[in-house]
Amino acid sequence: QAGLTQPPSVSKGLRQTATLTCTGNSNIVGNQGAAWLQQHQGHPPKLLSYRNNNRPSGISERFSASRSGNTASLTITGLQPEDEADYYCSAWDSSLSVWVFGGGTKLTVL
Amino acid sequence: QVQLQQWGAGLLKPSETLSLTCAVYGGSFSGYYWSWIRQPPGKGLEWIGEINHSGSTNYNPSLKSRVTISVDTSKNQFSLKLSSVTAADTAVYYCARTRMFVWLHEGMDVWGKGTTVTVSS
């Protein structure tokens, strides 16, 4: 089963912009895109975007997602201390009928 | 607002069967898929499987031989059973709703609070 590859960690300064990446194969990311989740320590994940750049109600416009080929990206602008968290991408593999998660990226806001 | 409330045994011995249930409150049960996901201590998320209101299931191939997910539409609940557990099954287990667009699985938009399951002799 193919996986999704995310960098383990990203560090950026306060009020800067962070771009997190998620690379998969054409069956998943390249097909219908990825969903992005944010998880703070000790809490369940929270959906930030789905099907590339659709935000659920209540999610800040500072979070935007995109896709280029087999790589999905999450861009967070104007970084705030509360953005420090783990970020996971996920995608549905329609050929195998399974959800696949990336390994997660720990975002540190300096 | 939809809420998921989950419960089940938190401490198991090796070879026992893990059993968790998730109840859906405040929203429709049909039109979605309902998933179980787990997270071992200090590690990432692993999808276990999903079910819809009519009982159609999909499972992670790596766990499929030990997993059963079932649904009780009369109670708006779905359940997970994982047999023959070992220490490697120690994790926080979450239930979650998958929003759908026609047949497209879009993302898991509602999550339970998680249940910590420890497998130890």
Coordinates of C-alpha atoms in Angstrom, one line a residue:
Chain A
Q1 CA 0.0 0.0 0.0
A2 CA 1.5 3.3 -1.1
G3 CA 2.1 5.9 1.6
L4 CA 2.3 9.7 1.8
T5 CA 5.6 11.4 2.5
Q6 CA 5.9 14.4 4.7
P7 CA 9.0 16.1 6.1
P8 CA 9.2 15.3 9.9
S9 CA 9.7 18.8 11.0
V10 CA 9.5 22.4 9.8
S11 CA 10.5 25.5 11.8
K12 CA 9.4 29.1 11.0
G13 CA 9.3 32.4 12.8
L14 CA 6.3 34.2 14.3
R15 CA 4.2 35.9 11.6
Q16 CA 6.1 34.1 8.8
T17 CA 4.7 31.7 6.3
A18 CA 5.1 28.0 6.4
T19 CA 4.5 25.6 3.6
L20 CA 4.1 21.9 4.4
T21 CA 4.3 19.3 1.7
C22 CA 2.8 15.8 1.2
T23 CA 4.0 13.6 -1.7
G24 CA 2.1 10.5 -2.9
N25 CA 1.4 8.7 -6.1
S26 CA -1.1 9.3 -8.9
N27 CA -3.6 6.9 -7.4
I28 CA -4.1 9.1 -4.3
V29 CA -2.8 12.7 -4.2
G30 CA -2.8 13.0 -8.0
N31 CA -6.4 11.7 -8.2
Q32 CA -8.6 13.7 -5.8
G33 CA -6.1 15.5 -3.7
A34 CA -5.4 15.5 0.0
A35 CA -7.0 16.5 3.2
W36 CA -5.0 18.2 5.9
L37 CA -5.4 17.7 9.7
Q38 CA -3.9 19.6 12.6
Q39 CA -3.3 17.9 15.9
H40 CA -2.2 19.6 19.1
Q41 CA -0.6 17.4 21.8
G42 CA -3.2 15.4 23.7
H43 CA -6.1 16.3 21.4
P44 CA -7.8 14.6 18.4
P45 CA -7.0 15.8 14.9
K46 CA -8.9 18.7 13.4
L47 CA -9.7 18.9 9.7
L48 CA -8.2 22.0 8.1
S49 CA -9.0 21.4 4.4
Y50 CA -10.3 18.7 2.1
R51 CA -10.2 17.9 -1.6
N52 CA -7.3 20.3 -2.0
N53 CA -8.5 23.7 -0.8
N54 CA -11.9 23.5 0.7
R55 CA -12.0 24.7 4.3
P56 CA -14.6 23.5 6.8
S57 CA -16.6 26.1 8.6
G58 CA -14.6 28.0 11.2
I59 CA -11.1 27.3 9.8
S60 CA -9.0 30.4 9.4
E61 CA -8.2 31.7 5.9
R62 CA -4.6 31.7 7.0
F63 CA -4.7 28.0 6.1
S64 CA -4.7 27.2 2.4
A65 CA -4.1 24.0 0.5
S66 CA -3.1 23.3 -3.0
R67 CA -1.9 20.5 -5.3
S68 CA 0.6 20.2 -8.0
G69 CA 0.9 16.8 -9.7
N70 CA 1.4 14.2 -6.9
T71 CA 2.4 16.8 -4.2
A72 CA -0.1 18.4 -2.0
S73 CA 0.8 21.5 0.1
L74 CA -0.6 23.3 3.1
T75 CA 0.4 27.0 3.4
I76 CA 0.0 28.8 6.7
T77 CA 0.4 32.5 6.6
G78 CA 1.0 34.9 9.6
L79 CA 2.2 32.1 11.9
Q80 CA 0.9 32.3 15.4
P81 CA 2.1 30.4 18.5
E82 CA -1.1 28.3 18.4
D83 CA -0.2 27.0 15.0
E84 CA 2.6 25.0 16.6
A85 CA 1.2 21.4 16.2
D86 CA 1.5 18.2 14.2
Y87 CA 0.1 18.3 10.7
Y88 CA -1.0 15.3 8.8
C89 CA -2.0 14.9 5.2
S90 CA -4.5 12.1 4.3
A91 CA -5.8 10.9 1.0
W92 CA -8.3 8.3 -0.2
D93 CA -6.8 5.6 -2.4
S94 CA -9.7 4.8 -4.7
S95 CA -8.0 1.9 -6.3
L96 CA -7.6 0.0 -3.0
S97 CA -10.5 1.7 -1.1
V98 CA -8.3 2.7 1.8
W99 CA -7.4 5.9 3.6
V100 CA -3.7 6.7 3.7
F101 CA -2.0 9.1 6.1
G102 CA 1.3 10.8 5.9
G103 CA 3.8 10.4 8.7
G104 CA 3.1 14.0 10.0
T105 CA 5.1 17.2 10.1
K106 CA 5.8 18.8 13.5
L107 CA 5.6 22.6 13.0
T108 CA 7.6 24.7 15.4
V109 CA 6.9 28.5 15.6
L110 CA 10.0 30.3 16.8
Chain B
Q1 CA -23.5 20.2 15.9
V2 CA -22.4 16.6 15.4
Q3 CA -20.6 15.0 18.2
L4 CA -19.0 11.5 18.5
Q5 CA -18.8 9.8 21.9
Q6 CA -16.7 6.7 22.2
W7 CA -16.1 4.2 24.9
G8 CA -14.6 0.8 25.5
A9 CA -12.2 -1.1 27.7
G10 CA -8.8 0.6 28.1
L11 CA -6.7 -2.2 29.5
L12 CA -6.4 -5.6 27.7
K13 CA -4.1 -8.6 28.0
P14 CA -2.4 -10.1 25.0
S15 CA -4.6 -12.3 22.9
E16 CA -7.8 -10.6 24.1
T17 CA -10.2 -8.8 21.8
L18 CA -10.4 -5.0 21.8
S19 CA -13.9 -3.6 21.6
L20 CA -14.9 0.0 21.2
T21 CA -18.2 1.8 20.3
C22 CA -18.8 5.2 18.9
A23 CA -22.2 7.0 19.1
V24 CA -23.2 9.8 16.8
Y25 CA -25.2 12.6 18.3
G26 CA -26.8 15.7 16.6
G27 CA -26.6 14.8 13.0
S28 CA -27.4 12.4 10.2
F29 CA -25.9 8.9 10.3
S30 CA -26.5 8.2 6.6
G31 CA -24.6 9.8 3.8
Y32 CA -21.2 9.4 5.5
Y33 CA -18.6 6.8 6.2
W34 CA -17.6 6.2 9.8
S35 CA -13.9 5.4 10.5
W36 CA -11.7 4.1 13.2
I37 CA -8.1 5.5 13.4
R38 CA -5.4 4.8 15.9
Q39 CA -2.3 6.5 17.1
P40 CA 0.5 4.6 19.0
P41 CA 2.3 6.6 21.6
G42 CA 4.5 9.3 20.0
K43 CA 3.6 8.1 16.5
G44 CA 1.4 9.1 13.6
L45 CA -2.1 8.2 12.6
E46 CA -3.1 4.8 11.2
W47 CA -6.4 4.2 9.5
I48 CA -8.1 0.9 10.7
G49 CA -11.3 0.8 8.6
E50 CA -14.7 2.3 7.9
I51 CA -18.4 1.5 7.6
N52 CA -21.4 3.3 6.2
H53 CA -25.0 3.2 7.4
S54 CA -25.8 0.3 5.2
G55 CA -23.0 -1.8 6.5
S56 CA -20.5 -1.5 3.6
T57 CA -17.0 -1.7 5.0
N58 CA -13.4 -1.0 3.9
Y59 CA -10.4 -2.2 6.0
N60 CA -6.7 -1.5 6.2
P61 CA -5.2 -4.6 4.6
S62 CA -2.5 -4.8 7.3
L63 CA -5.2 -5.2 10.0
K64 CA -8.1 -6.8 8.0
S65 CA -7.6 -10.3 9.3
R66 CA -8.2 -9.1 12.9
V67 CA -10.7 -6.3 12.4
T68 CA -14.5 -6.2 12.4
I69 CA -16.4 -3.0 12.1
S70 CA -20.2 -3.1 12.6
V71 CA -23.0 -0.6 12.7
D72 CA -26.3 -0.3 14.7
T73 CA -28.4 2.2 12.8
S74 CA -31.2 2.1 15.4
K75 CA -28.8 3.6 17.9
N76 CA -26.6 5.7 15.5
Q77 CA -23.6 3.7 16.7
F78 CA -20.7 1.9 15.1
S79 CA -18.2 -0.5 16.7
L80 CA -14.7 -1.8 16.4
K81 CA -13.5 -5.2 17.3
L82 CA -9.8 -6.1 17.0
S83 CA -8.9 -9.6 17.9
S84 CA -5.7 -11.2 19.2
V85 CA -4.2 -7.9 20.5
T86 CA -0.5 -7.6 21.3
A87 CA 1.5 -4.8 22.8
A88 CA 1.8 -3.3 19.3
D89 CA -1.9 -2.5 19.4
T90 CA -1.4 -0.1 22.3
A91 CA -2.6 3.3 21.0
V92 CA -5.2 6.0 21.3
Y93 CA -8.1 4.9 19.2
Y94 CA -10.3 7.5 17.5
C95 CA -13.6 7.3 15.8
A96 CA -14.3 9.9 13.0
R97 CA -16.8 10.9 10.3
T98 CA -15.7 11.0 6.7
R99 CA -17.5 13.7 4.7
M100 CA -18.5 12.5 1.2
F101 CA -19.1 14.2 -2.1
V102 CA -21.1 11.6 -4.1
W103 CA -18.7 8.7 -4.0
L104 CA -15.6 10.8 -3.1
H105 CA -14.1 10.5 0.3
E106 CA -13.2 14.1 1.1
G107 CA -11.8 14.1 4.6
M108 CA -12.5 13.2 8.3
D109 CA -14.3 16.2 9.6
V110 CA -15.6 15.1 13.0
W111 CA -13.6 13.2 15.6
G112 CA -14.2 11.5 18.9
K113 CA -12.0 12.5 21.8
G114 CA -10.1 9.2 21.7
T115 CA -9.8 6.2 23.9
T116 CA -6.5 5.1 25.2
V117 CA -6.0 1.3 24.9
T118 CA -3.1 -0.4 26.6
V119 CA -2.2 -4.0 26.0
S120 CA -0.1 -5.5 28.8
S121 CA 0.2 -8.7 30.6

